[in-house]
XYZ file of C-alpha atoms in Angstrom:
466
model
C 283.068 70.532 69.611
C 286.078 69.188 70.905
C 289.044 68.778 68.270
C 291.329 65.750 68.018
C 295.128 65.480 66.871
C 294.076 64.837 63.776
C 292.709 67.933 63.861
C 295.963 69.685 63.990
C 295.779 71.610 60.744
C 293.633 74.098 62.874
C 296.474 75.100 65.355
C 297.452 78.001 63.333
C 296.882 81.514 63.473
C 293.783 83.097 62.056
C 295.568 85.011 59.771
C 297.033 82.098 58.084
C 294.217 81.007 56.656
C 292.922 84.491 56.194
C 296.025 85.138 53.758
C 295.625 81.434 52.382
C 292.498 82.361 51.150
C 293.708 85.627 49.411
C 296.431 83.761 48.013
C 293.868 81.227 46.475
C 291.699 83.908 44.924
C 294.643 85.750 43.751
C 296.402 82.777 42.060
C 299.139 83.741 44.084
C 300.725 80.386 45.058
C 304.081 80.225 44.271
C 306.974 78.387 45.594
C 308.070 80.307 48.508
C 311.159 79.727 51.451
C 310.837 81.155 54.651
C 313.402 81.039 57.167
C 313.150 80.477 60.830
C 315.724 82.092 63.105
C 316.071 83.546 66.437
C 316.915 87.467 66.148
C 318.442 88.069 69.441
C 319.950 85.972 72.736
C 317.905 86.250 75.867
C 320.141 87.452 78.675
C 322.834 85.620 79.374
C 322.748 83.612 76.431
C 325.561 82.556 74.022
C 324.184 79.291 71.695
C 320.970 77.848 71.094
C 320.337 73.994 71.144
C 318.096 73.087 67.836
C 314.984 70.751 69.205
C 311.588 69.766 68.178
C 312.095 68.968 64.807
C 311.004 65.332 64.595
C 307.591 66.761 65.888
C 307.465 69.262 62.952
C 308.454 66.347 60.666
C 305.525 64.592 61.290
C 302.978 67.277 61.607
C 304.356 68.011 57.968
C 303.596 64.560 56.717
C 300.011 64.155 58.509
C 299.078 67.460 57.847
C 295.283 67.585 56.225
C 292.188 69.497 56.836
C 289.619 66.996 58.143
C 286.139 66.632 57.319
C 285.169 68.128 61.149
C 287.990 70.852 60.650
C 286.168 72.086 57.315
C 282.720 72.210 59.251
C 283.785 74.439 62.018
C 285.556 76.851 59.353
C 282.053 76.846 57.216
C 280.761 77.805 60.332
C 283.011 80.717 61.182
C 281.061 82.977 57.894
C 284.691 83.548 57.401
C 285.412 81.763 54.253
C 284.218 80.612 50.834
C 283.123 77.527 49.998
C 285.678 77.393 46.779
C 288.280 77.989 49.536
C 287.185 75.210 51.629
C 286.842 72.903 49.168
C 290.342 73.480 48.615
C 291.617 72.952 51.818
C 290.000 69.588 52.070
C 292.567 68.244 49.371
C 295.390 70.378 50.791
C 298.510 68.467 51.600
C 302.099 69.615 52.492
C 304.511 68.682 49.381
C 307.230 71.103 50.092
C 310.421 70.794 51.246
C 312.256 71.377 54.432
C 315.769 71.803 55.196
C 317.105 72.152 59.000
C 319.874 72.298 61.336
C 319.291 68.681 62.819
C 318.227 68.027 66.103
C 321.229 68.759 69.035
C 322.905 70.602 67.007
C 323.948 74.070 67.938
C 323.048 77.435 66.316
C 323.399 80.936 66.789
C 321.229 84.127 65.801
C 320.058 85.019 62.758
C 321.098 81.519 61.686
C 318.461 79.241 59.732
C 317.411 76.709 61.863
C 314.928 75.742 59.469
C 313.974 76.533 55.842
C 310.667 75.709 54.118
C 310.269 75.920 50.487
C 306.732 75.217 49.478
C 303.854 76.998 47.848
C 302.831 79.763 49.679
C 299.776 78.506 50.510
C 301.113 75.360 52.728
C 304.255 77.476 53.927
C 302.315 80.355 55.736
C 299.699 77.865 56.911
C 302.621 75.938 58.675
C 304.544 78.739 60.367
C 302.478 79.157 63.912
C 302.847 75.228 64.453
C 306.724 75.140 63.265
C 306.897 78.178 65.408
C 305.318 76.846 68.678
C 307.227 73.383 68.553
C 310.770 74.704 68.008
C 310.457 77.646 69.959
C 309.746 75.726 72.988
C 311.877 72.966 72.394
C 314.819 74.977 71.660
C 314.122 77.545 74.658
C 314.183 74.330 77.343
C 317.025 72.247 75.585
C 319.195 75.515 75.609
C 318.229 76.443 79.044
C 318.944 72.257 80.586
C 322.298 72.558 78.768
C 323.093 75.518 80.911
C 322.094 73.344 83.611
C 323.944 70.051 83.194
C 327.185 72.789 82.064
C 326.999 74.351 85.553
C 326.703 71.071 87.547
C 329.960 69.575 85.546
C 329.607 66.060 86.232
C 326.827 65.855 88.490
C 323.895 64.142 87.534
C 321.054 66.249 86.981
C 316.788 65.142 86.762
C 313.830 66.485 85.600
C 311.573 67.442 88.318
C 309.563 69.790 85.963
C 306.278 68.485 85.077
C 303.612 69.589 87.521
C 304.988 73.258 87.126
C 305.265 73.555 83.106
C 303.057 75.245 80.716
C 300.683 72.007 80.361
C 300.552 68.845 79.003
C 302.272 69.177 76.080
C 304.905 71.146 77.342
C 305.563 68.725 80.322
C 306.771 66.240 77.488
C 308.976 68.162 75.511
C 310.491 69.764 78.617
C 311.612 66.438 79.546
C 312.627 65.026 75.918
C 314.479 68.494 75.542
C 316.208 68.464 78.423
C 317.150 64.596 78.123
C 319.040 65.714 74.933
C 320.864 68.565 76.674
C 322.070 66.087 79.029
C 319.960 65.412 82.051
C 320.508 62.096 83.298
C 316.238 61.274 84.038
C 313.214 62.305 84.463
C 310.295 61.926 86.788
C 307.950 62.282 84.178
C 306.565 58.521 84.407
C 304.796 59.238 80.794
C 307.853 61.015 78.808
C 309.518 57.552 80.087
C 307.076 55.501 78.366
C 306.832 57.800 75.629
C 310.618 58.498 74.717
C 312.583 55.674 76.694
C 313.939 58.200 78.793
C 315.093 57.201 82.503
C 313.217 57.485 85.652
C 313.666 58.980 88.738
C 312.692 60.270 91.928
C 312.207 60.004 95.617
C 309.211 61.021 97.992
C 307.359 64.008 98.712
C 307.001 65.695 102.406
C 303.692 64.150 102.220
C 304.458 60.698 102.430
C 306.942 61.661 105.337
C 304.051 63.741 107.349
C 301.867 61.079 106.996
C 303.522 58.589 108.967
C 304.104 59.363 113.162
C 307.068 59.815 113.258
C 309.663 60.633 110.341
C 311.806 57.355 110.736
C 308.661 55.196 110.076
C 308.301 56.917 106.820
C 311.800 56.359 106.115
C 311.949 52.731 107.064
C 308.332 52.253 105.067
C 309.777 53.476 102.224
C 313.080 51.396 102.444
C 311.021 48.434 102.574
C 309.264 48.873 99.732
C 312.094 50.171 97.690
C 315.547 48.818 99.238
C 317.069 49.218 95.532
C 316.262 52.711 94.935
C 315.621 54.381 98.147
C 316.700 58.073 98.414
C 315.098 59.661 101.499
C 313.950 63.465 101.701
C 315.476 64.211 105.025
C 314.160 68.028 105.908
C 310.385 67.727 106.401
C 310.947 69.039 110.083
C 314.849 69.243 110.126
C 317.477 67.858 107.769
C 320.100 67.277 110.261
C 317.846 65.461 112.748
C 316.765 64.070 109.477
C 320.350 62.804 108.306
C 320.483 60.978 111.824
C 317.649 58.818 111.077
C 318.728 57.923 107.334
C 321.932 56.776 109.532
C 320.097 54.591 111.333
C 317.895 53.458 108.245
C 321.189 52.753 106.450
C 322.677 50.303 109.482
C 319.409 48.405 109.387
C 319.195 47.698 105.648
C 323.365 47.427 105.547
C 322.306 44.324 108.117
C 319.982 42.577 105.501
C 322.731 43.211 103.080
C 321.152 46.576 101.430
C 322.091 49.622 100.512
C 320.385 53.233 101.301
C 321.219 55.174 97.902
C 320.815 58.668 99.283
C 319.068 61.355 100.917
C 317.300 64.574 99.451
C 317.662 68.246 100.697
C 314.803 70.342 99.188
C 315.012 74.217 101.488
C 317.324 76.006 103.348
C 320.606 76.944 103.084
C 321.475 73.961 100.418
C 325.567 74.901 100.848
C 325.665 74.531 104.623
C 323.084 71.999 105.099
C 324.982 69.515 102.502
C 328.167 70.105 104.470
C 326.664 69.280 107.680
C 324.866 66.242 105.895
C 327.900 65.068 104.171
C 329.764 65.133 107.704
C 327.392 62.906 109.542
C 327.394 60.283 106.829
C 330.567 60.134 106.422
C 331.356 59.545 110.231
C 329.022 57.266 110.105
C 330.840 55.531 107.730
C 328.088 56.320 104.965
C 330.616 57.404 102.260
C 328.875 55.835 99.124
C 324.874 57.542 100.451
C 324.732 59.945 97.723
C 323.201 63.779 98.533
C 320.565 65.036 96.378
C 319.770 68.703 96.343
C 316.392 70.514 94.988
C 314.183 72.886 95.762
C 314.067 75.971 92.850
C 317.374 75.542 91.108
C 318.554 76.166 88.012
C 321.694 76.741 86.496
C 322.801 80.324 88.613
C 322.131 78.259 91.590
C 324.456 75.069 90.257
C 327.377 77.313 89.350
C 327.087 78.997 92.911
C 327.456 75.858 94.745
C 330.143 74.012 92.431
C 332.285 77.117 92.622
C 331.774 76.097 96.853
C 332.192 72.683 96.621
C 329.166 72.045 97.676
C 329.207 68.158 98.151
C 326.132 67.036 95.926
C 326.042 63.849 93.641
C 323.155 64.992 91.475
C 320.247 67.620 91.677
C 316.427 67.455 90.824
C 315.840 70.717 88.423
C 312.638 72.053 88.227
C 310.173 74.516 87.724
C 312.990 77.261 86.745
C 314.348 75.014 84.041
C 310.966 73.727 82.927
C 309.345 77.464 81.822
C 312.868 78.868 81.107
C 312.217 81.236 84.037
C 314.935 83.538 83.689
C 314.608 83.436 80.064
C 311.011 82.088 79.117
C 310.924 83.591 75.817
C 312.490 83.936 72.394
C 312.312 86.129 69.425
C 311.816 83.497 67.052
C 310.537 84.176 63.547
C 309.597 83.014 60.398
C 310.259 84.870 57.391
C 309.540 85.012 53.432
C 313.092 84.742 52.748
C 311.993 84.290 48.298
C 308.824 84.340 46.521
C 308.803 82.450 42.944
C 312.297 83.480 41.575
C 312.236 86.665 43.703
C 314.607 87.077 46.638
C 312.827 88.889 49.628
C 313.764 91.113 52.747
C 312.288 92.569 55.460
C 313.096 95.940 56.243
C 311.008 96.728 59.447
C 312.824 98.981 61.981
C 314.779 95.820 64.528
C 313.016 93.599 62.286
C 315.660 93.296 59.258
C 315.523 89.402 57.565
C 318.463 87.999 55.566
C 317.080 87.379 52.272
C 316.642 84.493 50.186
C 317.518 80.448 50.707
C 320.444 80.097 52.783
C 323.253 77.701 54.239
C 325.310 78.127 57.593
C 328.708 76.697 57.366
C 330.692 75.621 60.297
C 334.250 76.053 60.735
C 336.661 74.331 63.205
C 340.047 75.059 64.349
C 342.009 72.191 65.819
C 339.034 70.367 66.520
C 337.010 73.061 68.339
C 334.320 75.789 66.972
C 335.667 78.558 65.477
C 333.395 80.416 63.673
C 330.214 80.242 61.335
C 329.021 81.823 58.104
C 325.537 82.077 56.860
C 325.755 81.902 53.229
C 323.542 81.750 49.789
C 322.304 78.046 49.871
C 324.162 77.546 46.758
C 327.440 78.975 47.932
C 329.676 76.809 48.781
C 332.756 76.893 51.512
C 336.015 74.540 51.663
C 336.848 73.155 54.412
C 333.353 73.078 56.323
C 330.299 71.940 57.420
C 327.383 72.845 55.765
C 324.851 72.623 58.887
C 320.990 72.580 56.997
C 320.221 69.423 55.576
C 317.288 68.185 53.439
C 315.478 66.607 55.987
C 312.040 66.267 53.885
C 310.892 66.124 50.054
C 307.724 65.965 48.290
C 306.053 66.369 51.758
C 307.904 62.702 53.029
C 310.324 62.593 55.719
C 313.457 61.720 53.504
C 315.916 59.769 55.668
C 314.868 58.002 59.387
C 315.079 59.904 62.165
C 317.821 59.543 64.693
C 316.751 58.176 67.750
C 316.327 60.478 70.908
C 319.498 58.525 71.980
C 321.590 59.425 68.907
C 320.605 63.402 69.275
C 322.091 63.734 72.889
C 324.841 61.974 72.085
C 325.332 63.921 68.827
C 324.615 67.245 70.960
C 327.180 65.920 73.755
C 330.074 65.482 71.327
C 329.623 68.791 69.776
C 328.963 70.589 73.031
C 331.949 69.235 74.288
C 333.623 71.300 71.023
C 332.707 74.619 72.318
C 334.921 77.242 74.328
C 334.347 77.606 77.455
C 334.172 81.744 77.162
C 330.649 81.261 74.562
C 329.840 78.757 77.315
C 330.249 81.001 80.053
C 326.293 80.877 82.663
C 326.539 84.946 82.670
C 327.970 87.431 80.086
C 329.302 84.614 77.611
C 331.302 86.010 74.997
C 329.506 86.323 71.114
C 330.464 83.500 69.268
C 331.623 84.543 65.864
C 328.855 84.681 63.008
C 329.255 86.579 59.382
C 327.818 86.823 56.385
C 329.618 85.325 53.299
C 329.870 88.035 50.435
C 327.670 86.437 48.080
C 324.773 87.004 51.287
C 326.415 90.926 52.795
C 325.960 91.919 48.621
C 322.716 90.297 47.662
C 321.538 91.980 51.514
C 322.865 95.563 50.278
C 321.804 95.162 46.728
C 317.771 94.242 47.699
C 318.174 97.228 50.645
C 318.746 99.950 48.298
C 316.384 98.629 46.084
C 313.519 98.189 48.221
C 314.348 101.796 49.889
C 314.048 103.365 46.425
C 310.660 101.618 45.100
C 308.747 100.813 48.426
C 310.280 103.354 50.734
C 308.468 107.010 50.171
C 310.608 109.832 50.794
C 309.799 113.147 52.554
C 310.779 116.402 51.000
C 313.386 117.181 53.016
C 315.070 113.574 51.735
C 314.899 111.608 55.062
C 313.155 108.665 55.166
C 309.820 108.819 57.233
C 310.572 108.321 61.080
C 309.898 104.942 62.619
C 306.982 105.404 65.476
C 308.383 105.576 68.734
C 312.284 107.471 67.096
C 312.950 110.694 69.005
């Protein structure tokens, strides 16, 4: 039986529901907050963009068990029929609290907070999970893009190499707000009003006879937006021909808008390119280089001068290849009136419901403090904001326009050393002392009652300590 979206209740982790149904039997459905933060930075990583929360947002405010959905559990022999019954009137009334969307964070900061009863909390956290993870992953990773390439316009090429469907449109939506100027995604155009671009493939060059006859078929067709992918068989036989191409449309009063270099050696071949345009008199045909970039790759050929207008990005921005991964989690953060913490060896949480302030020196980023979320801090910005109640999205959502220029303004804000594409410096994060004592207070506490001590007065040895 195939599922629909409206099925989406079901994208959750067996042991959601597994623990949902203890927690029913139990009558143990308290308000609860968990928090969602990243633990660690992937390599080479200094800030996190926040993304994907609109598509939490409204997950949250559809979210229901359907009719179909409650079938296929009854099916499973996992779960009572009490249970199930319940489920079919479950609805998400909590609320949720969030950096917004463009906004920058850092670890072991809150992105997100969820106060709910338990039951609709932990049933939530492998969808809340899945969207912001990925979202945040590729919106941090395109911002290292569009940093390296300074003021070079930068595209989408991603979609036929990401992790799907799904993740085909929020590569380009994420990557839109980081900065990226289009996308050749025709549907994420449709979808989020995002720009479109792109040029040919070596197929539609091959295809044709001889190269030039692609060139001029495609100039034809499209003498407005006609960029021409010059190295099918050689991009400096290649360049000669978009020459020629240009002087024939420049003599209907047109205008060739570039060429594209996809292989080779992208420094020396856009040299070479740039030279026989520009003695051709050419100087406005833009260069376009692709082919397996990503940000490294950017820096490498800025710091060369490398004379490229703009760059399709790819596959390597589109799974996050250096970095396709973070350690992203969701954590019971307070249970009832009960502050919680995990202890786990590399696993500690922060506990309880929490704020991250910003503070700003002279206009620019200074430092941040993650704080009790009743604590409060003069002089700056408390970052989480009450973005649903009673299970409703509170306020309207900013338009995909608004984040990217919200994430643009604040980027700008940031020094360049936390910026930096390899070894950034650690951008300055600390508890505030209502947080380090509550922290120290629940540590000892928990090691004393939960913790069982050997004889010789050591705690027992994590698996894998030497």
């Amino acid at each position: 039986m195939m599922m629909q979206s409206e099925d989406m209740a079901l994208l959750t982790d067996l042991y959601e529901l597994t623990m949902a149904q203890s927690y029913f039997h139990e009558d143990h459905n308290e308000p609860a907050t968990f928090s969602l933060f990243i633990r660690k930075y992937p390599p080479n990583r200094g800030f996190f963009v926040s993304c994907g929360l609109e598509d939490v947002l409204r997950y949250l405010e559809d979210f229901r068990f359907t009719i179909k959905a409650i079938d296929w559990l009854h099916r499973t022999k996992i779960f009572s029929d009490d249970f199930l019954d319940y489920l079919k009137e479950l609805r998400f009334i909590g609320e949720v609290r969030a950096i917004p969307e463009g906004r920058l964070f850092f670890v072991n900061e809150p992105v997100l907070e969820v106060t709910a009863p338990i039951i609709e909390a932990q049933i939530v956290e492998t969808f809340i999970i899945n969207q912001i993870n990925l979202q945040t992953l590729i919106a941090t990773k395109a911002t290292r893009c569009v940093h390296a390439a300074r003021s070079r316009s930068v595209v989408d090429f991603s979609l036929r190499r990401t992790q799907g469907i799904d993740a085909g449109m929020k590569v380009a939506r994420a990557s839109y707000v980081a900065g990226f100027s289009a996308t050749s995604n025709v549907l994420a155009g449709v979808t989020y009003g995002i720009p479109l671009s792109g040029t040919m493939a070596h197929s539609f060059v091959s295809s044709y006879e001889h190269e030039i006859d692609a060139f001029r078929a495609f100039a034809s067709n499209f003498p407005e937006r006609s960029i021409l992918l010059i190295e099918t068989y050689d991009a400096v036989a290649g360049a000669h021909k978009a020459v020629e191409v240009a002087r024939e449309m420049a003599a209907k009063g047109q205008h060739l808008q570039g060429v594209r270099i996809d292989s080779g050696d992208l420094l020396t071949l856009g040299r070479e390119v740039r030279r026989i345009l520009d003695e051709a008199g050419f100087h406005d045909v833009q260069i376009v280089g692709s082919g397996g970039l990503d940000e490294f790759d950017l820096e490498e050929l800025l710091q060369e001068n490398a004379p490229y207008d703009a760059y399709g990005v790819g596959t390597r921005m589109g799974v996050s290849g250096d970095a396709p991964w973070t350690d992203m989690a969701y954590k019971l953060v307070r249970y009832g009136e009960r502050p919680i913490m995990k202890l786990s060896s590399g696993k500690v949480s922060l506990p309880d419901a929490k704020q991250v302030f910003r503070f700003t020196e002279a206009g620019r980023l200074h430092h941040d403090v993650i704080a009790l979320c009743d604590e409060r801090m003069k002089g700056a910005e408390p970052l989480l904001k009450t973005v649903m109640a009673g299970g409703r999205i509170k306020d309207p959502l900013p338009s995909l326009r608004e984040i990217r220029e919200q994430f643009c303004e604040e980027f700008s804000r940031v020094d360049e050393k936390y910026k930096a594409i390899r070894d950034p410096e650690v951008y300055p994060v600390h508890l505030s002392p209502g947080l380090q004592a509550l922290k120290e207070s629940l540590e000892q506490e928990l090691e004393a009652i939960e913790v069982e001590v050997e004889p010789t007065g050591q705690r027992p040895r994590d698996l894998g300590e030497s």
